[in-house]
Amino acid sequence: MTQRTVYVNGEYVAERDARVSIFDRGFLLADGVYEVSSVLEGKLIDFPGHMGRLKRSAAELEMALPWDEKALLTIHRELIRRNALAEGMVYLQLTRGSAGDRDFGYPDTDTPPTLVLFTQAKSLVDSRSGSEGIRVVTQPDWRWARRDIKTVQLLYPAMAKMAAKAAGADDAWMVEDGMVTEGASNNAWMLTHDGTLVTRELSHAILPGITRAVVLEIAEALSLRVEERAFSVEEAQSAKECFVTSASSFVTPVIAIDDVSIGDGCPGEVARRLRAAYIEESRRRAI
Ligand code: PLP
């Protein structure tokens, strides 16, 4: 496989030469935040939204982010150029850096943060899950109580996805007190039989998805009725349609929850329309 060029703390290096300290707090303590921005035709989509959320995640954790949006855009674009990335994602991770030892306390503020970025080539527009939909299984939401911060503590979502795979499904929906919080790596939506789109309201319980925000705008432009509220697994199972949104999956229909088919078991019309509209709008807004 060809070597990607990745970014590590100010340098563009071949992936085999990339180095981060074993004392890095991202590695030892999951003391890090991240963003995933998608790329279509070599251009970034929803970039200001992703960088705005990165800034917020860092601020919530009192983590330094000594790069402004312009500097981060330059790094993203340089990686896209050096790797000739036409379609896929750019992954960015910021950690509190390394104080040269393991200690719970935050290091001095002059400890430089670690910034790592790399590209991932992937077909996003033409994807099987996008056209055929996915099957999800529910899992208890055993993540921490500040899911609005996009941290690299992803062990539980990884476990939930493995449980979904073991059950013959594609992904997991997290459930707390009988209500769906969100997908393991996406926001959850349903469409009621009277045509109302429902997605959970923003709070500490879910990640404020950037794709979610854009899809809400699109839904409004299409004069769809929207309610931001929690919904139960049973309500979703008997909904007209269900789908998920995320930077790398755009709008992806959900065709079954815990082996209960949604609607007629095929991707729904509204999900299909929203996916097409999101892709069109993203191409228009890409930078
Ligand atoms: N919720 C969780 C838990 C996620 O991990 C993600 C994306 O990784 C999302 C929602 C969707 O967010 P976005 O649309 O910004 O990719």
Coordinates of N, CA and C in Angstrom, one line a residue, residues 173 180 187-200 215-216 219-220 222-245 251-255 257 261-264 266-274:
W173 N -27.5 1.6 17.8 CA -28.1 2.7 18.4 C -28.1 2.6 19.9
V180 N -33.8 6.6 22.7 CA -32.6 6.6 21.8 C -31.8 7.8 22.1
N187 N -25.9 10.6 14.4 CA -27.1 11.0 15.0 C -28.3 10.3 14.4
A188 N -29.3 10.0 15.3 CA -30.4 9.1 14.9 C -31.7 10.0 14.7
W189 N -32.4 9.6 13.6 CA -33.6 10.3 13.2 C -34.7 9.3 12.9
M190 N -36.0 9.8 13.0 CA -37.1 9.0 12.5 C -38.1 10.0 11.9
L191 N -39.0 9.4 11.0 CA -40.0 10.2 10.4 C -41.3 9.5 10.8
T192 N -42.2 10.3 11.5 CA -43.5 9.7 11.9 C -44.4 9.5 10.8
H193 N -45.5 8.8 11.0 CA -46.5 8.6 9.9 C -47.2 9.8 9.5
D194 N -47.2 10.9 10.4 CA -47.8 12.1 9.9 C -46.8 13.1 9.3
G195 N -45.6 12.5 9.0 CA -44.7 13.3 8.2 C -43.8 14.2 9.0
T196 N -43.6 14.0 10.3 CA -42.8 14.9 11.1 C -41.4 14.2 11.3
L197 N -40.3 15.0 11.0 CA -39.0 14.5 11.3 C -38.6 14.7 12.7
V198 N -38.1 13.7 13.4 CA -37.8 13.8 14.8 C -36.3 13.4 15.0
T199 N -35.6 14.3 15.7 CA -34.2 13.9 16.1 C -34.0 14.5 17.5
R200 N -33.2 13.9 18.3 CA -33.1 14.3 19.7 C -32.6 15.7 19.9
V215 N -28.6 19.1 7.9 CA -29.9 18.4 7.5 C -31.1 19.1 8.1
L216 N -31.0 19.7 9.3 CA -32.1 20.4 9.9 C -32.4 21.7 9.0
A219 N -34.1 20.4 5.8 CA -35.4 20.0 6.1 C -36.3 21.2 6.1
E220 N -35.8 22.3 6.7 CA -36.6 23.5 6.8 C -36.8 24.1 5.4
L222 N -37.0 22.6 2.8 CA -37.9 21.7 2.0 C -39.3 21.7 2.7
S223 N -39.5 22.6 3.7 CA -40.8 22.8 4.4 C -41.2 21.5 5.1
L224 N -40.3 20.7 5.6 CA -40.6 19.5 6.3 C -40.8 19.9 7.8
R225 N -41.8 19.3 8.5 CA -42.0 19.6 9.9 C -40.9 18.9 10.7
V226 N -40.3 19.6 11.7 CA -39.3 19.0 12.4 C -39.5 19.1 13.9
E227 N -39.3 18.1 14.7 CA -39.4 18.2 16.2 C -38.0 17.7 16.7
E228 N -37.4 18.5 17.6 CA -36.2 18.1 18.3 C -36.6 17.6 19.6
R229 N -36.7 16.3 19.8 CA -37.1 15.6 21.0 C -36.6 14.2 21.1
A230 N -36.5 13.6 22.3 CA -36.1 12.2 22.4 C -37.3 11.3 21.9
F231 N -36.9 10.2 21.4 CA -37.9 9.2 21.0 C -37.5 7.8 21.5
S232 N -38.5 6.9 21.7 CA -38.2 5.6 22.3 C -37.8 4.6 21.1
V233 N -37.3 3.5 21.5 CA -37.0 2.4 20.5 C -38.3 2.0 19.8
E234 N -39.3 1.8 20.6 CA -40.6 1.3 20.1 C -41.2 2.3 19.1
E235 N -41.0 3.6 19.4 CA -41.6 4.6 18.5 C -40.8 4.6 17.2
A236 N -39.5 4.4 17.3 CA -38.7 4.3 16.0 C -39.0 3.1 15.2
Q237 N -39.2 2.0 16.0 CA -39.5 0.7 15.2 C -40.8 0.8 14.5
S238 N -41.8 1.6 15.0 CA -43.0 1.7 14.3 C -43.1 3.0 13.4
A239 N -42.0 3.7 13.3 CA -42.0 4.9 12.4 C -42.1 4.6 11.0
K240 N -42.4 5.7 10.2 CA -42.4 5.5 8.7 C -41.1 5.2 8.1
E241 N -40.1 6.0 8.6 CA -38.7 5.9 8.2 C -37.8 6.1 9.4
C242 N -36.6 5.6 9.3 CA -35.5 6.0 10.2 C -34.2 6.2 9.4
F243 N -33.3 7.0 9.9 CA -32.0 7.2 9.2 C -31.0 7.8 10.2
V244 N -29.8 7.8 9.8 CA -28.7 8.4 10.6 C -28.0 9.4 9.8
T245 N -27.3 10.4 10.5 CA -26.5 11.4 9.8 C -25.1 11.4 10.4
V251 N -26.5 11.1 4.9 CA -27.8 10.6 5.4 C -27.9 9.2 4.9
T252 N -28.0 8.3 5.9 CA -28.0 6.8 5.6 C -29.3 6.2 6.2
P253 N -30.1 5.6 5.3 CA -31.4 5.0 5.8 C -31.1 3.8 6.8
V254 N -32.0 3.7 7.8 CA -32.0 2.6 8.7 C -33.2 1.8 8.3
I255 N -33.0 0.5 8.0 CA -34.1 -0.3 7.5 C -34.6 -1.4 8.5
I257 N -34.4 -2.1 13.1 CA -33.9 -1.9 14.4 C -34.2 -3.2 15.2
S261 N -38.4 -4.6 11.0 CA -38.2 -3.8 9.8 C -38.9 -2.4 10.0
I262 N -38.3 -1.4 9.4 CA -38.9 0.0 9.5 C -39.7 0.2 8.2
G263 N -40.9 0.6 8.3 CA -41.8 0.7 7.1 C -41.8 -0.6 6.4
D264 N -41.6 -0.5 5.1 CA -41.6 -1.7 4.2 C -40.2 -2.4 4.2
C266 N -37.4 -1.1 3.3 CA -36.6 -0.5 2.3 C -36.2 0.9 2.6
P267 N -35.1 1.5 2.1 CA -34.8 2.9 2.4 C -36.0 3.8 2.1
G268 N -36.3 4.7 3.0 CA -37.5 5.6 2.9 C -37.3 6.7 1.9
E269 N -38.4 7.2 1.4 CA -38.4 8.3 0.4 C -37.8 9.6 0.9
V270 N -38.1 10.0 2.1 CA -37.7 11.2 2.7 C -36.1 11.1 3.0
A271 N -35.7 10.0 3.5 CA -34.3 9.8 3.7 C -33.5 9.9 2.4
R272 N -34.1 9.3 1.4 CA -33.4 9.4 0.0 C -33.3 10.8 -0.5
R273 N -34.4 11.6 -0.3 CA -34.5 13.0 -0.7 C -33.5 13.8 0.1
L274 N -33.4 13.6 1.4 CA -32.5 14.3 2.2 C -31.0 14.0 1.9

